Amino acid sequence: GQNIDQPTEMTATEGAIVQINCTYQTSGFNGLFWYQQHAGEAPTFLSYNVLDGLEEKGRFSSFLSRSKGYSYLLLKELQMKDSASYLCAVGSYNTDKLIFGTGTRLQVFP
Amino acid sequence: EAGVVQSPRYKIIEKKQPVAFWCNPISGHNTLYWYRQNLGQGPELLIRYENEEAVDDSQLPKDRFSAERLKGVDSTLKIQPAELGDSAVYLCASSTSRSTDTQYFGPGTRLTVL
């Protein structure tokens, strides 16, 4: 089966850097997604990794290590508006599904 | 470009009543998903359509849930009768083709069953 683990909650200070980790177990790995979800809103796409390494997109970067079943989302220069839940989701060729983790709720304080 | 549209945004019903949710995906997206998201959890897939065909409904509680996508565009998800445990946010998403392509979500319908 598939299993995804990510921390339930994290806190950080405005202007700081935070790293949200995600570990997964799956067969037929076919990519890892990060989504941002503000309270009461829809998940919005942040990043996609299918090969090992770092993908950078502005203040957000995402890293993948397929051999370790590990990814992280790095948020730099944190802003108050970054307070949200961050969902890690893993795709599988075998199940042809995207499985979501429970999400990490990030709170940014002034 | 318009995103995924869902209605209603909120619905409050009493248990045993029926309820229906509507979704219009992004234009040109062949694959449509219905997810259920409980508080503090990630979305869980209920059903996936490719065009008008339901290709994965293994997680849909078929005794009370039904869905259709008659012309391969809009979709409706129905619950009849609703139970207290059905209270959740029902999210619709769409993607261009395969289920592991980037999925784009609608705002969701927050259902409260009293």
Short mmCIF file of C-alpha atoms in Angstrom, two decimals:
data_model
loop_
_atom_site.label_atom_id
_atom_site.label_comp_id
_atom_site.label_asym_id
_atom_site.label_seq_id
_atom_site.Cartn_x
_atom_site.Cartn_y
_atom_site.Cartn_z
CA GLY A 1 0.00 0.00 0.00
CA GLN A 2 0.91 3.64 0.17
CA ASN A 3 1.86 5.55 3.29
CA ILE A 4 2.74 9.22 3.70
CA ASP A 5 4.06 10.87 6.86
CA GLN A 6 4.45 14.57 7.52
CA PRO A 7 4.48 16.58 10.76
CA THR A 8 1.09 17.72 11.98
CA GLU A 9 2.04 21.26 12.94
CA MET A 10 4.96 23.66 12.67
CA THR A 11 5.51 27.24 13.71
CA ALA A 12 7.95 29.82 12.41
CA THR A 13 8.67 33.53 12.49
CA GLU A 14 8.07 36.03 9.71
CA GLY A 15 11.17 36.37 7.54
CA ALA A 16 12.60 33.02 8.59
CA ILE A 17 13.10 29.77 6.65
CA VAL A 18 11.09 26.62 7.33
CA GLN A 19 11.47 23.09 6.00
CA ILE A 20 8.48 20.75 5.91
CA ASN A 21 9.43 17.09 5.54
CA CYS A 22 7.48 14.29 3.94
CA THR A 23 8.37 10.60 3.91
CA TYR A 24 6.49 8.09 1.82
CA GLN A 25 6.22 4.44 0.92
CA THR A 26 4.72 3.46 -2.39
CA SER A 27 5.16 1.06 -5.27
CA GLY A 28 5.41 2.39 -8.80
CA PHE A 29 6.37 5.90 -7.72
CA ASN A 30 5.18 8.44 -10.26
CA GLY A 31 5.86 11.85 -8.82
CA LEU A 32 5.40 13.86 -5.65
CA PHE A 33 3.29 16.99 -5.35
CA TRP A 34 3.12 19.74 -2.76
CA TYR A 35 -0.11 21.68 -2.34
CA GLN A 36 -0.90 24.68 -0.17
CA GLN A 37 -4.30 24.91 1.47
CA HIS A 38 -5.49 27.96 3.37
CA ALA A 39 -8.24 27.36 5.91
CA GLY A 40 -11.59 26.93 4.21
CA GLU A 41 -10.10 27.04 0.73
CA ALA A 42 -9.12 24.58 -1.98
CA PRO A 43 -5.65 23.06 -2.22
CA THR A 44 -3.51 24.95 -4.73
CA PHE A 45 -0.60 23.41 -6.61
CA LEU A 46 2.89 24.44 -5.47
CA SER A 47 5.39 22.00 -6.94
CA TYR A 48 6.02 18.66 -8.61
CA ASN A 49 9.10 16.42 -8.36
CA VAL A 50 9.59 13.20 -10.26
CA LEU A 51 13.41 13.13 -10.46
CA ASP A 52 15.86 13.44 -7.58
CA GLY A 53 17.01 16.90 -6.70
CA LEU A 54 15.84 20.38 -5.93
CA GLU A 55 13.19 22.34 -7.80
CA GLU A 56 13.16 26.05 -7.05
CA LYS A 57 10.25 28.36 -7.65
CA GLY A 58 10.61 31.78 -6.12
CA ARG A 59 10.51 31.60 -2.32
CA PHE A 60 9.48 27.95 -2.43
CA SER A 61 11.73 24.97 -3.22
CA SER A 62 10.99 21.27 -3.18
CA PHE A 63 13.47 18.42 -2.90
CA LEU A 64 13.10 14.74 -3.68
CA SER A 65 15.14 11.64 -2.92
CA ARG A 66 13.45 8.61 -4.43
CA SER A 67 15.88 6.11 -2.87
CA LYS A 68 15.07 7.45 0.60
CA GLY A 69 11.35 7.99 0.00
CA TYR A 70 11.81 11.54 1.19
CA SER A 71 10.85 15.02 0.14
CA TYR A 72 10.87 18.44 1.71
CA LEU A 73 9.29 21.77 0.96
CA LEU A 74 11.46 24.76 1.81
CA LEU A 75 9.84 28.13 2.35
CA LYS A 76 12.13 31.17 2.51
CA GLU A 77 11.47 34.73 3.67
CA LEU A 78 8.29 33.64 5.37
CA GLN A 79 5.31 35.93 5.20
CA MET A 80 2.17 35.94 7.29
CA LYS A 81 0.18 34.80 4.27
CA ASP A 82 2.21 31.56 4.22
CA SER A 83 0.22 30.39 7.26
CA ALA A 84 -1.63 27.42 5.77
CA SER A 85 -1.62 23.65 5.57
CA TYR A 86 0.90 22.05 3.24
CA LEU A 87 -0.12 18.74 1.71
CA CYS A 88 2.33 16.19 0.38
CA ALA A 89 0.83 13.88 -2.26
CA VAL A 90 2.38 10.88 -3.99
CA GLY A 91 1.39 9.36 -7.31
CA SER A 92 1.69 5.69 -8.19
CA TYR A 93 1.71 3.94 -11.55
CA ASN A 94 0.40 0.80 -9.88
CA THR A 95 -2.70 2.29 -8.30
CA ASP A 96 -3.00 5.14 -10.80
CA LYS A 97 -3.92 7.37 -7.88
CA LEU A 98 -2.63 10.38 -6.04
CA ILE A 99 -2.54 9.77 -2.27
CA PHE A 100 -2.44 12.76 0.05
CA GLY A 101 -0.80 13.05 3.43
CA THR A 102 -2.71 14.55 6.32
CA GLY A 103 -1.01 17.91 5.83
CA THR A 104 1.29 20.08 7.92
CA ARG A 105 -0.31 23.12 9.46
CA LEU A 106 2.19 25.98 9.40
CA GLN A 107 1.67 29.04 11.56
CA VAL A 108 3.81 32.11 10.88
CA PHE A 109 4.13 34.59 13.71
CA PRO A 110 5.25 38.24 13.49
CA GLU B 1 -8.90 30.85 -17.70
CA ALA B 2 -11.68 29.87 -15.32
CA GLY B 3 -10.82 27.37 -12.62
CA VAL B 4 -12.86 24.46 -11.34
CA VAL B 5 -16.32 25.64 -10.32
CA GLN B 6 -18.36 23.99 -7.59
CA SER B 7 -21.74 24.69 -6.07
CA PRO B 8 -23.08 25.11 -3.55
CA ARG B 9 -20.25 26.31 -1.33
CA TYR B 10 -22.06 25.38 1.84
CA LYS B 11 -24.91 23.01 2.59
CA ILE B 12 -26.61 22.18 5.87
CA ILE B 13 -29.10 19.33 5.94
CA GLU B 14 -30.66 16.99 8.41
CA LYS B 15 -29.69 13.33 8.45
CA LYS B 16 -31.58 11.06 6.10
CA GLN B 17 -32.08 13.93 3.63
CA PRO B 18 -30.61 13.81 0.12
CA VAL B 19 -27.98 16.26 -1.11
CA ALA B 20 -26.25 16.91 -4.42
CA PHE B 21 -23.06 18.71 -5.37
CA TRP B 22 -22.19 20.05 -8.80
CA CYS B 23 -18.80 20.52 -10.46
CA ASN B 24 -17.66 22.11 -13.71
CA PRO B 25 -14.00 21.30 -14.45
CA ILE B 26 -11.42 23.38 -16.25
CA SER B 27 -12.16 23.50 -19.97
CA GLY B 28 -10.31 20.76 -21.83
CA HIS B 29 -9.62 18.65 -18.75
CA ASN B 30 -10.73 15.11 -19.47
CA THR B 31 -10.19 13.71 -15.98
CA LEU B 32 -12.44 14.70 -13.08
CA TYR B 33 -12.16 13.67 -9.45
CA TRP B 34 -14.37 13.87 -6.40
CA TYR B 35 -12.59 13.90 -3.06
CA ARG B 36 -13.80 14.05 0.52
CA GLN B 37 -11.76 15.94 3.07
CA ASN B 38 -12.39 15.60 6.77
CA LEU B 39 -11.11 18.20 9.20
CA GLY B 40 -7.38 17.96 9.70
CA GLN B 41 -6.98 15.31 7.02
CA GLY B 42 -5.86 15.22 3.43
CA PRO B 43 -8.33 14.74 0.57
CA GLU B 44 -9.44 11.14 -0.04
CA LEU B 45 -10.50 10.06 -3.50
CA LEU B 46 -14.12 8.99 -3.93
CA ILE B 47 -14.34 8.61 -7.69
CA ARG B 48 -12.37 9.41 -10.83
CA TYR B 49 -13.79 9.96 -14.30
CA GLU B 50 -11.98 9.90 -17.60
CA ASN B 51 -14.39 11.66 -19.92
CA GLU B 52 -17.76 10.14 -19.04
CA GLU B 53 -16.40 6.83 -17.75
CA ALA B 54 -15.95 6.19 -14.02
CA VAL B 55 -12.54 4.45 -14.04
CA ASP B 56 -12.03 4.28 -10.27
CA ASP B 57 -14.96 4.24 -7.86
CA SER B 58 -13.49 1.75 -5.42
CA GLN B 59 -13.69 4.21 -2.51
CA LEU B 60 -17.23 5.40 -3.21
CA PRO B 61 -19.78 4.10 -0.65
CA LYS B 62 -22.18 2.86 -3.25
CA ASP B 63 -25.04 2.17 -0.90
CA ARG B 64 -25.66 5.88 -0.48
CA PHE B 65 -23.36 7.75 -2.85
CA SER B 66 -23.75 8.10 -6.59
CA ALA B 67 -22.10 10.22 -9.23
CA GLU B 68 -22.51 10.96 -12.89
CA ARG B 69 -20.72 12.80 -15.65
CA LEU B 70 -23.11 12.33 -18.53
CA LYS B 71 -21.52 14.40 -21.28
CA GLY B 72 -17.95 14.15 -20.08
CA VAL B 73 -17.90 17.71 -18.73
CA ASP B 74 -20.00 18.63 -15.66
CA SER B 75 -20.42 16.16 -12.85
CA THR B 76 -22.83 15.66 -9.98
CA LEU B 77 -22.19 13.81 -6.74
CA LYS B 78 -25.21 12.73 -4.72
CA ILE B 79 -25.71 11.37 -1.24
CA GLN B 80 -29.00 9.72 -0.34
CA PRO B 81 -29.69 9.43 2.52
CA ALA B 82 -27.06 11.54 4.29
CA GLU B 83 -25.62 10.40 7.62
CA LEU B 84 -23.93 12.39 10.37
CA GLY B 85 -20.55 10.99 9.36
CA ASP B 86 -20.88 12.47 5.89
CA SER B 87 -20.13 15.94 7.25
CA ALA B 88 -16.98 17.00 5.40
CA VAL B 89 -15.72 19.16 2.55
CA TYR B 90 -16.36 17.65 -0.88
CA LEU B 91 -13.72 18.73 -3.35
CA CYS B 92 -13.83 18.43 -7.11
CA ALA B 93 -10.60 18.47 -9.11
CA SER B 94 -9.65 18.10 -12.74
CA SER B 95 -6.55 17.32 -14.77
CA THR B 96 -5.67 17.09 -18.43
CA SER B 97 -5.42 13.33 -18.63
CA ARG B 98 -3.79 10.84 -16.28
CA SER B 99 -4.55 10.84 -12.59
CA THR B 100 -0.93 11.66 -11.80
CA ASP B 101 -0.96 14.83 -13.85
CA THR B 102 -1.28 18.02 -11.84
CA GLN B 103 -4.75 18.24 -10.38
CA TYR B 104 -6.52 21.56 -9.95
CA PHE B 105 -9.10 21.85 -7.23
CA GLY B 106 -12.36 23.71 -6.92
CA PRO B 107 -13.31 25.63 -3.75
CA GLY B 108 -15.27 22.67 -2.36
CA THR B 109 -18.67 22.22 -0.78
CA ARG B 110 -18.75 22.18 3.00
CA LEU B 111 -21.50 19.76 4.04
CA THR B 112 -22.91 19.74 7.55
CA VAL B 113 -25.32 16.97 8.45
CA LEU B 114 -27.35 17.61 11.61
#
